[in-house]
């Protein structure tokens, strides 16, 4: 479980760094974005593995003691993490028009998603309805809360980020 | 030059050849004792971001030392050799040489720019400076920021012309209306030839070439070829080859379909100062951009030409690999001639393995037989003839391996440390945190941790080796890992090409240390 918690924390921090790098002077750094993506993927794989192990253990317990289990899946998003390299490419190659990346939020994939590839529950739901023209703030989002509670070395907690901005950051 | 060695009298002059030869004893690296020599920069604890040093480079003779900073400025120091005599206990008069570096030239190399089409600000920070070998009285260097490379000419002027017939003393042209035809006749008999009179030495830096619009991504390296005609520049996904000698027109290099070159050709113009502003086409020699950016798995982190073979260069990647390429094989060096890669130790696998294996610097040895690479925790020496593993590995700060999570959160894990060789490739050096830097003596299998700090800045003070305590009881003079200051990092270091003089850059100060000459 510690591994799972650490993996989750690492993913949260990576998301925050990816988001803040968009406003960095000098533009998005491809190398840094790539490394953060690799860390996120690595942490995500470990998190999934840990979750799968946990769920299988819970199922065994259920068989022994059947009870109501609430299964909530908050997120139903794309199976693969949107690639920040693609995002960097979007910023960089706008003029060259050879971008093969995300054009902007939201990103929909045609892939069927099984339970194994479902996104972790702490990532924001990308199907939330957005009202354009007004900025909505998710009051409760475990990822943002986790980011805010991250190591104090990161500085003061950031203010809640509008959902569409978080999606765009990914 | 006759040397009258008088006690207490020092003579200061420049580059006495027969004396510098004495200091060029390249001891194999043993028994080095580093002494503080100088420190450049502000003393304030409050560091202005523009003053953060971003690159340090000696020229080929070591006489000049250039630094670049985040504010886009280049400061060049020049070595002045000072000779003092002293009596030693054996009652011998032995000359003591001390080299001092003083400011020679300062200029603004790059300015912040804004790319309106991409809505991107381009930082003025100088990423790299590379000197060209000297061909004449002037010095030339290449400086680069994220997008643009500039060739600068640094020249001295110690004479100025005086006695113009049509110009005033201050350089303004005389009003032609005041010169009547009669007066012209009179002047004709009094025409004088302007003479050159001595003046205070003035060092001028002028941009001779601007190499722009060739890099879509951020430039990380510049390297001058041994042919002294070409140089390469590398960004995250491409390496470009440029020609330094540009004729009075822009030129195009035959490029295949795979080469994408987004240079614009500017029209030739003659400025009042009579130098031509031209941009040149470069040719891609490496392009690792995938067709689908989502498939990107690695980027180029550094590149360098071989010191002697003008057809060979290497580039390192974020995956910890080094590729050696031969430009004779094909125009686009997508296929490497050699691939240097060490299999990962499975016991060291962690969340951050990919980050810490990314190579931040690659340097050929001076003899061209070895490559040195720097990743986050170690320095590796590779033999060009052995691709499957390095011949030597030096741990810079292994005690940080257990702290990677914290270093990831505070961004230090993304720091890019450089490394350098000494003149005869027997010693290597790199930086660390807490203003520590590490020196590894290859043959002696010895290493030292030294600190660049104001506290150790007394003239000729010998640096005491430092030690980091990794656990258990902390001995006196040791520092514990948790006490290290990760804001004080030494990313850039340089070694004099011939002597044991090193330049170490802390955040905004440049320290110069010398090996104690006995």
XYZ file of C-alpha atoms in Angstrom:
688
model
C 0.000 0.000 0.000
C 2.931 2.265 0.668
C 4.073 1.693 -2.875
C 0.631 2.561 -4.117
C 0.551 5.746 -2.064
C 3.995 6.754 -3.227
C 3.093 6.069 -6.851
C 0.003 8.206 -6.493
C 1.997 11.034 -4.928
C 4.573 10.895 -7.690
C 1.865 11.101 -10.325
C 0.264 14.044 -8.606
C 3.558 15.901 -8.401
C 4.302 15.150 -12.042
C 0.948 16.543 -13.096
C 1.597 19.678 -11.114
C 5.010 20.129 -12.652
C 3.668 19.575 -16.157
C 0.996 22.132 -15.531
C 3.349 24.743 -14.141
C 5.882 24.207 -16.910
C 3.405 25.586 -19.418
C 3.739 29.022 -17.883
C 7.490 28.808 -17.554
C 9.571 31.405 -19.254
C 11.149 30.009 -22.396
C 8.277 27.711 -23.187
C 7.692 24.050 -22.594
C 10.872 22.054 -22.202
C 10.600 18.871 -24.214
C 13.241 16.975 -22.251
C 11.700 17.766 -18.906
C 8.207 16.990 -20.108
C 9.364 13.663 -21.468
C 11.029 12.694 -18.201
C 7.916 13.636 -16.250
C 5.779 11.565 -18.572
C 8.054 8.579 -18.150
C 7.903 8.927 -14.376
C 4.126 9.195 -14.510
C 3.819 6.107 -16.667
C 6.134 4.192 -14.426
C 4.240 5.251 -11.325
C 0.907 4.563 -12.989
C 1.924 1.035 -13.894
C 3.007 0.351 -10.362
C -0.152 1.942 -9.000
C -2.314 -0.243 -11.235
C -0.392 -3.316 -10.250
C -0.840 -2.440 -6.598
C -4.550 -1.710 -7.115
C -5.087 -4.982 -8.939
C -3.423 -6.844 -6.110
C -5.566 -5.005 -3.582
C -8.776 -5.670 -5.475
C -8.068 -9.332 -5.869
C -7.420 -9.544 -2.156
C -10.700 -7.764 -1.474
C -12.577 -10.139 -3.749
C -11.219 -13.055 -1.835
C -12.417 -11.469 1.362
C -15.846 -10.825 -0.185
C -16.251 -14.432 -1.104
C -15.721 -15.242 2.477
C -17.930 -12.429 3.796
C -20.344 -11.125 1.160
C -21.348 -7.534 1.698
C -22.267 -4.504 -0.319
C -19.334 -3.012 -2.054
C -19.625 0.362 -3.498
C -17.681 0.614 -6.614
C -17.309 4.085 -7.776
C -15.393 4.976 -10.761
C -15.027 8.671 -10.935
C -12.948 8.814 -13.991
C -13.705 7.453 -17.381
C -11.101 8.978 -19.504
C -8.648 7.916 -22.142
C -6.742 4.758 -21.477
C -3.354 6.219 -22.209
C -2.002 9.302 -20.553
C -1.966 12.156 -23.022
C 1.589 12.649 -24.040
C 3.160 15.918 -22.962
C 5.627 15.571 -25.771
C 2.659 15.852 -28.038
C 1.591 18.900 -26.111
C 5.035 20.423 -26.535
C 4.863 19.614 -30.202
C 1.534 21.412 -30.413
C 3.056 24.554 -29.002
C 6.153 24.317 -31.107
C 4.856 23.178 -34.463
C 1.762 25.298 -34.677
C 3.111 27.121 -37.636
C 4.689 24.145 -39.292
C 1.409 22.305 -39.245
C 2.938 18.946 -38.762
C 1.419 18.452 -35.374
C 0.040 15.030 -34.734
C -0.844 15.779 -31.174
C -3.713 16.884 -29.058
C -5.480 19.879 -30.430
C -6.963 20.831 -27.114
C -9.289 19.613 -24.486
C -11.089 17.321 -24.307
C -9.306 14.399 -25.899
C -11.415 11.395 -26.734
C -9.990 8.027 -27.591
C -11.812 5.323 -29.453
C -10.150 2.632 -27.459
C -12.330 0.395 -25.398
C -11.373 0.518 -21.827
C -11.409 -2.418 -19.541
C -11.185 -2.288 -15.805
C -7.463 -2.907 -15.928
C -6.859 0.157 -17.976
C -9.276 2.386 -16.138
C -7.729 5.534 -14.846
C -7.058 5.796 -11.146
C -9.840 7.294 -9.128
C -7.914 10.329 -8.068
C -7.613 11.881 -11.520
C -10.328 14.383 -12.413
C -13.292 13.191 -14.419
C -12.911 14.427 -17.950
C -16.563 14.058 -18.748
C -17.596 16.742 -16.334
C -19.899 19.185 -17.973
C -18.345 22.512 -18.633
C -20.117 25.794 -18.969
C -18.068 27.945 -21.276
C -17.688 31.530 -20.294
C -17.606 30.855 -16.595
C -14.704 29.366 -14.790
C -15.640 26.380 -12.763
C -13.615 25.155 -9.921
C -13.729 21.680 -8.613
C -14.022 22.065 -4.926
C -13.263 18.471 -4.210
C -10.690 16.792 -6.340
C -8.444 14.314 -4.709
C -5.591 15.018 -7.062
C -5.597 18.721 -6.361
C -5.939 18.155 -2.648
C -3.066 15.745 -2.756
C -0.972 18.224 -4.696
C -1.785 20.896 -2.186
C -0.757 18.591 0.608
C 2.453 17.611 -1.053
C 5.821 18.183 0.427
C 6.085 21.690 1.767
C 9.283 22.133 -0.177
C 7.122 22.850 -3.142
C 5.992 26.039 -1.510
C 2.523 27.331 -0.656
C -0.447 25.357 -1.902
C -1.696 26.493 -5.246
C -5.250 27.754 -5.600
C -7.754 25.287 -7.048
C -7.257 24.971 -10.748
C -10.146 25.051 -13.173
C -10.796 21.593 -14.579
C -10.406 22.571 -18.214
C -6.974 23.945 -17.452
C -5.926 20.700 -15.827
C -7.111 18.762 -18.829
C -5.286 21.077 -21.159
C -2.193 20.609 -19.069
C -2.336 16.901 -19.640
C 63.913 38.840 -21.186
C 66.382 39.344 -18.473
C 64.882 38.456 -15.183
C 66.241 40.352 -12.230
C 64.714 38.511 -9.339
C 64.498 40.991 -6.510
C 62.916 40.158 -3.224
C 59.501 41.696 -2.811
C 59.294 43.023 -6.329
C 56.830 41.513 -8.703
C 56.653 42.088 -12.387
C 53.405 41.801 -14.241
C 53.418 41.161 -17.922
C 51.591 39.064 -20.406
C 52.489 35.627 -21.640
C 56.208 35.327 -21.288
C 56.585 32.133 -23.244
C 59.683 30.807 -21.602
C 58.099 31.201 -18.186
C 54.691 29.749 -18.938
C 56.466 26.705 -20.237
C 57.728 26.087 -16.756
C 54.218 26.166 -15.330
C 53.006 23.760 -17.950
C 54.269 20.792 -16.030
C 51.448 18.387 -16.354
C 51.989 16.149 -13.436
C 49.974 12.992 -13.848
C 47.508 14.304 -11.326
C 49.003 13.029 -8.137
C 49.397 15.158 -5.057
C 47.294 17.985 -6.297
C 46.725 20.604 -3.678
C 44.167 23.127 -4.682
C 44.500 26.691 -3.496
C 42.049 29.484 -3.720
C 43.092 32.051 -6.294
C 40.228 34.383 -7.080
C 36.493 34.793 -6.893
C 34.465 36.903 -9.314
C 30.983 38.173 -8.793
C 28.826 39.860 -6.206
C 29.059 38.954 -2.558
C 25.373 39.553 -1.853
C 23.337 36.615 -0.698
C 20.436 38.005 -2.660
C 21.192 36.709 -6.125
C 19.689 38.457 -9.127
C 18.460 35.885 -11.606
C 20.240 37.597 -14.472
C 23.564 37.084 -12.708
C 23.253 33.313 -12.495
C 26.191 31.832 -14.391
C 25.062 29.438 -17.077
C 28.279 28.462 -18.837
C 32.072 28.616 -18.341
C 34.730 27.963 -20.975
C 38.488 28.410 -21.315
C 39.852 29.200 -24.755
C 42.380 26.890 -26.411
C 45.417 28.436 -24.760
C 43.777 29.055 -21.410
C 44.607 32.716 -21.571
C 40.957 33.672 -21.814
C 38.071 32.477 -19.672
C 34.518 33.229 -20.770
C 31.347 33.041 -18.728
C 27.762 33.417 -19.840
C 24.835 34.197 -17.592
C 21.073 34.073 -17.515
C 20.873 37.724 -18.429
C 22.433 37.030 -21.824
C 25.768 38.638 -21.004
C 29.215 37.287 -21.739
C 32.140 38.231 -19.504
C 35.647 37.373 -20.651
C 38.562 37.262 -18.246
C 42.173 37.380 -19.336
C 45.066 35.765 -17.588
C 47.859 37.982 -16.354
C 50.897 36.088 -15.206
C 52.443 37.518 -12.095
C 55.890 36.520 -11.020
C 57.088 36.775 -7.488
C 60.286 35.554 -6.046
C 60.663 34.072 -2.658
C 63.325 32.481 -0.642
C 62.714 28.960 0.472
C 64.333 27.279 3.385
C 67.103 25.905 1.219
C 68.006 29.447 0.418
C 67.096 29.079 -3.189
C 65.458 31.745 -5.177
C 62.523 30.088 -6.797
C 60.064 31.936 -8.929
C 56.483 31.588 -7.848
C 53.915 31.906 -10.528
C 50.467 33.063 -9.866
C 47.971 33.578 -12.638
C 45.312 36.152 -12.172
C 42.313 36.515 -14.359
C 40.999 40.017 -14.806
C 38.018 41.293 -16.718
C 38.901 41.682 -20.367
C 35.581 42.277 -22.069
C 31.893 42.313 -21.239
C 29.097 42.438 -23.745
C 25.433 41.655 -24.142
C 25.300 38.626 -26.386
C 21.601 37.828 -26.495
C 18.466 39.728 -25.659
C 15.108 38.275 -24.680
C 12.909 37.771 -27.699
C 9.315 36.928 -28.308
C 8.154 34.581 -31.009
C 4.806 36.079 -31.890
C 3.752 33.264 -34.158
C 4.208 30.617 -31.510
C 3.478 32.886 -28.562
C 6.706 31.855 -26.933
C 9.189 33.902 -25.043
C 12.780 33.062 -25.940
C 15.098 33.357 -22.977
C 18.319 35.287 -23.332
C 20.188 32.845 -21.128
C 23.505 31.778 -22.636
C 23.453 28.007 -22.825
C 26.915 27.449 -24.257
C 30.047 29.305 -25.248
C 32.646 27.725 -27.485
C 35.903 29.366 -28.535
C 37.276 29.083 -32.026
C 40.982 28.371 -32.413
C 42.812 31.627 -32.857
C 43.845 32.437 -36.419
C 44.855 36.063 -36.130
C 45.029 38.825 -33.592
C 41.315 38.686 -32.909
C 39.507 36.053 -30.876
C 36.259 34.450 -31.951
C 33.652 32.640 -29.946
C 30.236 31.124 -30.499
C 27.541 31.852 -27.954
C 24.062 30.431 -28.027
C 20.753 30.770 -26.258
C 17.765 28.466 -26.822
C 17.260 29.435 -30.446
C 20.043 31.569 -31.886
C 23.791 31.113 -32.196
C 26.074 34.092 -32.668
C 29.667 34.345 -33.748
C 31.455 37.125 -31.881
C 34.738 38.751 -32.737
C 36.725 40.100 -29.822
C 39.462 42.412 -30.929
C 41.799 44.859 -29.263
C 42.360 48.399 -30.224
C 45.208 50.324 -28.716
C 45.687 52.947 -31.372
C 43.396 55.457 -32.887
C 43.745 57.548 -36.005
C 44.111 61.270 -35.645
C 44.480 64.141 -38.090
C 41.646 63.669 -40.519
C 41.256 66.336 -43.095
C 37.512 66.149 -43.395
C 36.632 65.052 -39.893
C 36.653 66.855 -36.610
C 38.538 65.488 -33.648
C 35.422 63.888 -32.284
C 34.797 62.031 -35.527
C 32.064 64.208 -36.966
C 32.402 65.199 -40.552
C 33.111 68.862 -41.151
C 30.340 70.857 -42.697
C 31.106 70.853 -46.418
C 29.583 74.310 -46.771
C 32.405 75.775 -44.801
C 34.909 74.516 -47.256
C 35.001 76.937 -50.190
C 36.901 76.297 -53.345
C 39.591 78.759 -52.343
C 39.883 77.170 -48.997
C 40.124 73.790 -50.713
C 43.128 75.020 -52.583
C 44.656 76.213 -49.384
C 43.807 72.961 -47.648
C 45.254 71.004 -50.525
C 48.696 72.274 -49.665
C 48.144 71.427 -46.039
C 46.712 67.944 -46.480
C 47.905 65.664 -43.799
C 48.003 61.922 -43.542
C 46.155 60.698 -40.451
C 48.484 59.108 -37.943
C 47.859 56.359 -35.444
C 48.458 57.438 -31.912
C 48.442 55.183 -28.870
C 45.359 55.055 -26.728
C 44.170 53.087 -23.751
C 43.512 49.505 -24.655
C 39.961 49.001 -25.767
C 38.478 45.578 -26.286
C 35.637 45.437 -28.735
C 33.169 42.660 -29.192
C 31.220 42.669 -32.413
C 28.773 40.106 -33.765
C 30.022 38.735 -37.062
C 27.377 36.126 -37.784
C 23.918 35.308 -36.549
C 22.742 31.728 -37.023
C 19.037 31.707 -36.387
C 15.780 30.046 -37.362
C 17.280 26.588 -37.538
C 16.106 25.065 -34.296
C 12.550 24.249 -33.428
C 13.480 22.987 -29.998
C 15.870 24.293 -27.362
C 19.546 24.324 -28.249
C 21.630 22.415 -25.711
C 25.044 22.118 -27.406
C 27.430 23.791 -29.776
C 30.693 22.215 -30.899
C 33.369 23.507 -33.261
C 34.853 20.986 -35.658
C 38.575 20.290 -35.830
C 38.508 21.436 -39.461
C 37.876 24.970 -38.138
C 35.323 25.450 -40.861
C 32.182 23.857 -39.541
C 30.401 23.486 -36.271
C 27.345 21.654 -35.021
C 24.430 22.789 -32.902
C 22.069 20.378 -31.214
C 18.576 20.719 -29.841
C 16.278 18.105 -28.335
C 15.570 16.321 -31.589
C 17.968 17.541 -34.258
C 21.609 18.290 -34.850
C 22.546 20.888 -37.428
C 25.823 21.367 -39.239
C 26.886 24.904 -40.046
C 29.710 26.480 -42.000
C 31.549 29.278 -40.252
C 33.033 30.723 -43.409
C 30.198 32.379 -45.201
C 30.720 34.087 -48.487
C 28.933 37.229 -49.480
C 25.822 35.278 -50.299
C 23.787 32.746 -48.433
C 24.318 29.205 -49.548
C 22.182 26.148 -49.715
C 23.385 22.709 -48.866
C 21.912 19.766 -50.773
C 19.379 18.355 -48.376
C 17.433 15.144 -48.706
C 13.708 14.839 -48.112
C 14.242 13.898 -44.518
C 16.072 17.073 -43.702
C 13.804 19.784 -42.575
C 15.400 23.146 -42.578
C 13.374 26.086 -41.578
C 16.077 28.714 -42.028
C 15.078 31.864 -43.722
C 17.500 33.525 -46.030
C 17.804 37.156 -45.226
C 18.769 39.509 -47.947
C 22.271 40.773 -47.842
C 22.537 44.294 -46.538
C 25.392 46.615 -45.880
C 25.102 48.554 -42.688
C 26.800 51.867 -42.080
C 29.345 49.964 -40.083
C 30.163 48.008 -43.202
C 29.634 44.485 -42.009
C 27.227 42.188 -43.750
C 24.420 40.584 -41.857
C 23.707 37.171 -43.224
C 22.017 34.087 -42.062
C 23.060 30.819 -43.504
C 21.400 27.552 -44.151
C 22.361 24.681 -41.972
C 21.900 21.052 -42.787
C 20.393 18.489 -40.467
C 22.816 15.705 -39.751
C 20.722 14.030 -37.086
C 16.956 14.015 -36.828
C 15.316 11.774 -34.269
C 11.894 13.313 -34.369
C 9.333 10.535 -34.764
C 6.469 10.869 -37.226
C 4.069 10.684 -34.301
C 5.240 12.740 -31.374
C 3.353 10.490 -29.019
C 5.909 7.829 -29.826
C 8.784 9.973 -28.586
C 10.894 8.072 -26.106
C 14.184 9.931 -25.976
C 15.723 13.299 -26.753
C 19.223 14.513 -27.534
C 20.876 16.001 -24.477
C 24.404 16.894 -25.665
C 26.629 16.617 -28.720
C 30.296 17.141 -29.491
C 32.709 16.776 -32.384
C 35.728 14.508 -32.093
C 38.808 16.624 -31.245
C 40.809 15.373 -34.252
C 38.549 13.480 -36.647
C 36.488 16.054 -38.453
C 33.971 13.465 -39.654
C 33.100 12.070 -36.226
C 30.793 13.361 -33.533
C 28.864 11.922 -30.609
C 25.540 12.739 -29.089
C 24.015 11.614 -25.827
C 20.393 10.910 -25.076
C 17.955 11.105 -22.216
C 17.956 7.303 -22.105
C 21.592 7.178 -21.065
C 22.978 6.138 -24.436
C 25.741 7.690 -26.506
C 25.836 7.426 -30.269
C 28.933 7.973 -32.318
C 28.265 9.041 -35.883
C 30.422 9.260 -38.979
C 29.386 11.963 -41.421
C 31.075 10.174 -44.292
C 28.535 7.368 -44.153
C 25.525 9.413 -45.156
C 24.244 12.940 -45.191
C 21.735 12.191 -42.475
C 23.390 10.342 -39.638
C 20.297 8.610 -38.369
C 22.179 5.346 -38.178
C 24.940 5.481 -35.648
C 28.332 3.905 -36.167
C 28.585 2.978 -32.512
C 26.127 2.830 -29.651
C 27.465 3.072 -26.124
C 25.065 1.720 -23.558
C 25.348 0.029 -20.213
C 22.582 -2.302 -19.038
C 20.801 -1.007 -15.969
C 21.515 -2.591 -12.629
C 18.136 -4.113 -11.678
C 18.806 -3.634 -7.978
C 18.912 0.127 -8.517
C 15.569 0.265 -10.302
C 13.209 2.915 -8.945
C 10.515 5.328 -10.038
C 13.227 7.747 -11.033
C 15.521 5.457 -12.986
C 14.714 7.135 -16.275
C 15.422 10.581 -14.905
C 18.732 9.791 -13.274
C 20.025 7.835 -16.243
C 19.566 10.809 -18.561
C 22.983 12.089 -19.644
C 23.479 15.783 -18.998
C 26.920 16.237 -20.558
C 29.262 14.421 -22.918
C 32.919 15.318 -23.501
C 35.638 13.773 -25.597
C 39.021 13.410 -23.953
C 41.704 15.629 -25.480
C 43.392 12.618 -27.056
C 40.100 11.537 -28.622
C 40.225 8.023 -27.212
C 37.628 8.343 -24.508
C 34.214 9.828 -23.928
C 33.104 11.073 -20.547
C 29.414 11.258 -19.680
C 27.647 12.732 -16.691
C 24.315 11.496 -15.450
C 22.647 12.536 -12.237
C 24.640 10.409 -9.843
C 27.798 9.396 -11.677
C 30.519 10.142 -14.170
C 31.391 7.418 -16.681
C 34.389 7.082 -18.926
C 33.881 5.127 -22.142
C 36.557 3.751 -24.410
C 35.644 4.372 -28.041
C 36.493 0.763 -28.755
C 34.143 -0.702 -26.192
C 30.444 -0.090 -26.491
C 28.847 -2.390 -23.995
C 30.014 -0.770 -20.779
C 32.116 2.123 -19.522
C 35.711 1.475 -18.572
C 35.420 3.610 -15.459
C 32.511 4.763 -13.309
C 32.802 7.359 -10.578
C 30.043 7.974 -8.064
C 29.642 11.687 -7.563
C 27.132 11.692 -4.718
C 25.770 8.189 -4.237
C 24.322 9.267 -0.877
C 21.593 11.039 -2.838
C 20.170 7.776 -4.191
C 17.972 7.362 -1.143
C 16.814 10.996 -1.422
C 15.602 10.884 -5.004
C 11.971 11.394 -4.066
C 12.721 14.666 -2.274
C 15.020 15.752 -5.074
C 12.241 15.027 -7.521
C 9.788 17.151 -5.586
C 12.126 20.115 -5.296
C 13.158 19.768 -8.948
C 16.822 19.159 -8.210
C 16.651 15.796 -9.945
C 16.379 17.674 -13.223
C 19.628 19.591 -12.682
C 22.095 19.224 -15.524
C 25.645 18.901 -14.312
C 28.596 19.306 -16.640
C 31.946 17.594 -16.473
C 35.434 18.287 -17.792
C 38.845 16.731 -18.414
C 42.180 18.122 -17.388
C 44.796 18.881 -20.030
C 46.319 15.416 -20.235
C 43.098 13.444 -19.542
C 44.345 12.025 -16.274
C 41.826 13.804 -14.048
C 38.142 14.616 -14.400
C 35.976 17.050 -12.522
C 32.295 17.666 -11.984
C 30.028 19.598 -9.656
C 27.604 18.661 -6.912
C 25.431 20.341 -4.281
C 26.307 22.494 -1.285
C 28.872 24.173 -3.567
C 30.871 20.974 -3.542
C 32.772 19.806 -6.569
C 34.405 16.487 -7.176
C 37.790 15.681 -8.674
C 38.598 12.129 -9.750
C 42.179 11.149 -10.443
C 41.876 8.290 -12.853
C 45.246 6.596 -12.625
C 45.637 7.115 -8.915
C 42.073 5.970 -8.254
C 41.706 8.850 -5.859
C 38.918 11.315 -5.516
C 38.370 14.481 -3.567
C 35.401 16.591 -2.574
C 36.181 20.290 -2.362
C 34.040 23.286 -1.591
C 33.815 26.666 -3.287
C 32.838 29.115 -0.605
C 33.644 32.572 0.611
C 34.817 31.127 3.907
C 37.687 29.390 2.127
C 38.617 32.440 0.111
C 41.806 33.638 1.688
C 44.565 34.146 -0.872
C 46.392 30.916 -1.584
C 44.404 29.099 1.083
C 44.644 25.368 0.509
C 41.267 23.741 0.141
C 40.487 21.149 2.703
C 38.781 18.000 1.430
C 35.162 17.709 2.554
C 33.278 14.622 3.495
C 29.583 13.857 3.571
C 28.334 11.663 6.359
C 25.848 9.138 5.076
C 24.616 7.758 8.330
C 25.505 6.846 11.820
C 27.832 8.996 13.781
C 28.875 12.176 12.170
C 32.525 12.882 12.631
C 33.904 16.322 13.171
C 34.176 18.351 9.928
C 31.772 16.007 8.204
C 28.461 17.262 6.931
C 25.321 15.171 7.012
C 23.274 14.581 3.875
C 20.271 16.333 5.377
C 22.318 19.467 5.983
C 23.325 19.862 2.371
C 22.087 23.021 0.713
C 20.514 21.968 -2.588
C 20.142 25.554 -3.711
C 23.914 25.842 -3.866
C 24.802 23.778 -6.864
C 27.862 23.706 -9.073
C 26.665 22.867 -12.552
C 29.478 24.396 -14.625
C 33.186 23.797 -14.294
C 36.157 24.216 -16.606
C 39.783 23.125 -16.570
C 42.631 25.103 -18.081
C 43.817 23.241 -21.205
C 47.415 23.117 -20.062
C 47.822 24.042 -16.409
C 46.170 22.904 -13.231
C 43.897 25.899 -12.992
C 40.191 25.306 -12.631
C 37.185 27.573 -12.867
C 34.173 26.584 -10.817
C 30.867 28.418 -11.085
C 28.551 28.584 -8.112
C 25.177 30.256 -8.575
C 26.492 33.713 -9.318
C 30.186 33.561 -8.459
C 33.134 32.246 -10.404
C 35.882 30.677 -8.328
C 39.354 30.118 -9.712
C 41.580 27.606 -7.985
C 45.155 26.676 -8.729
C 47.275 23.710 -7.919
C 49.890 24.775 -5.405
C 53.192 25.131 -7.195
C 56.008 24.019 -4.988
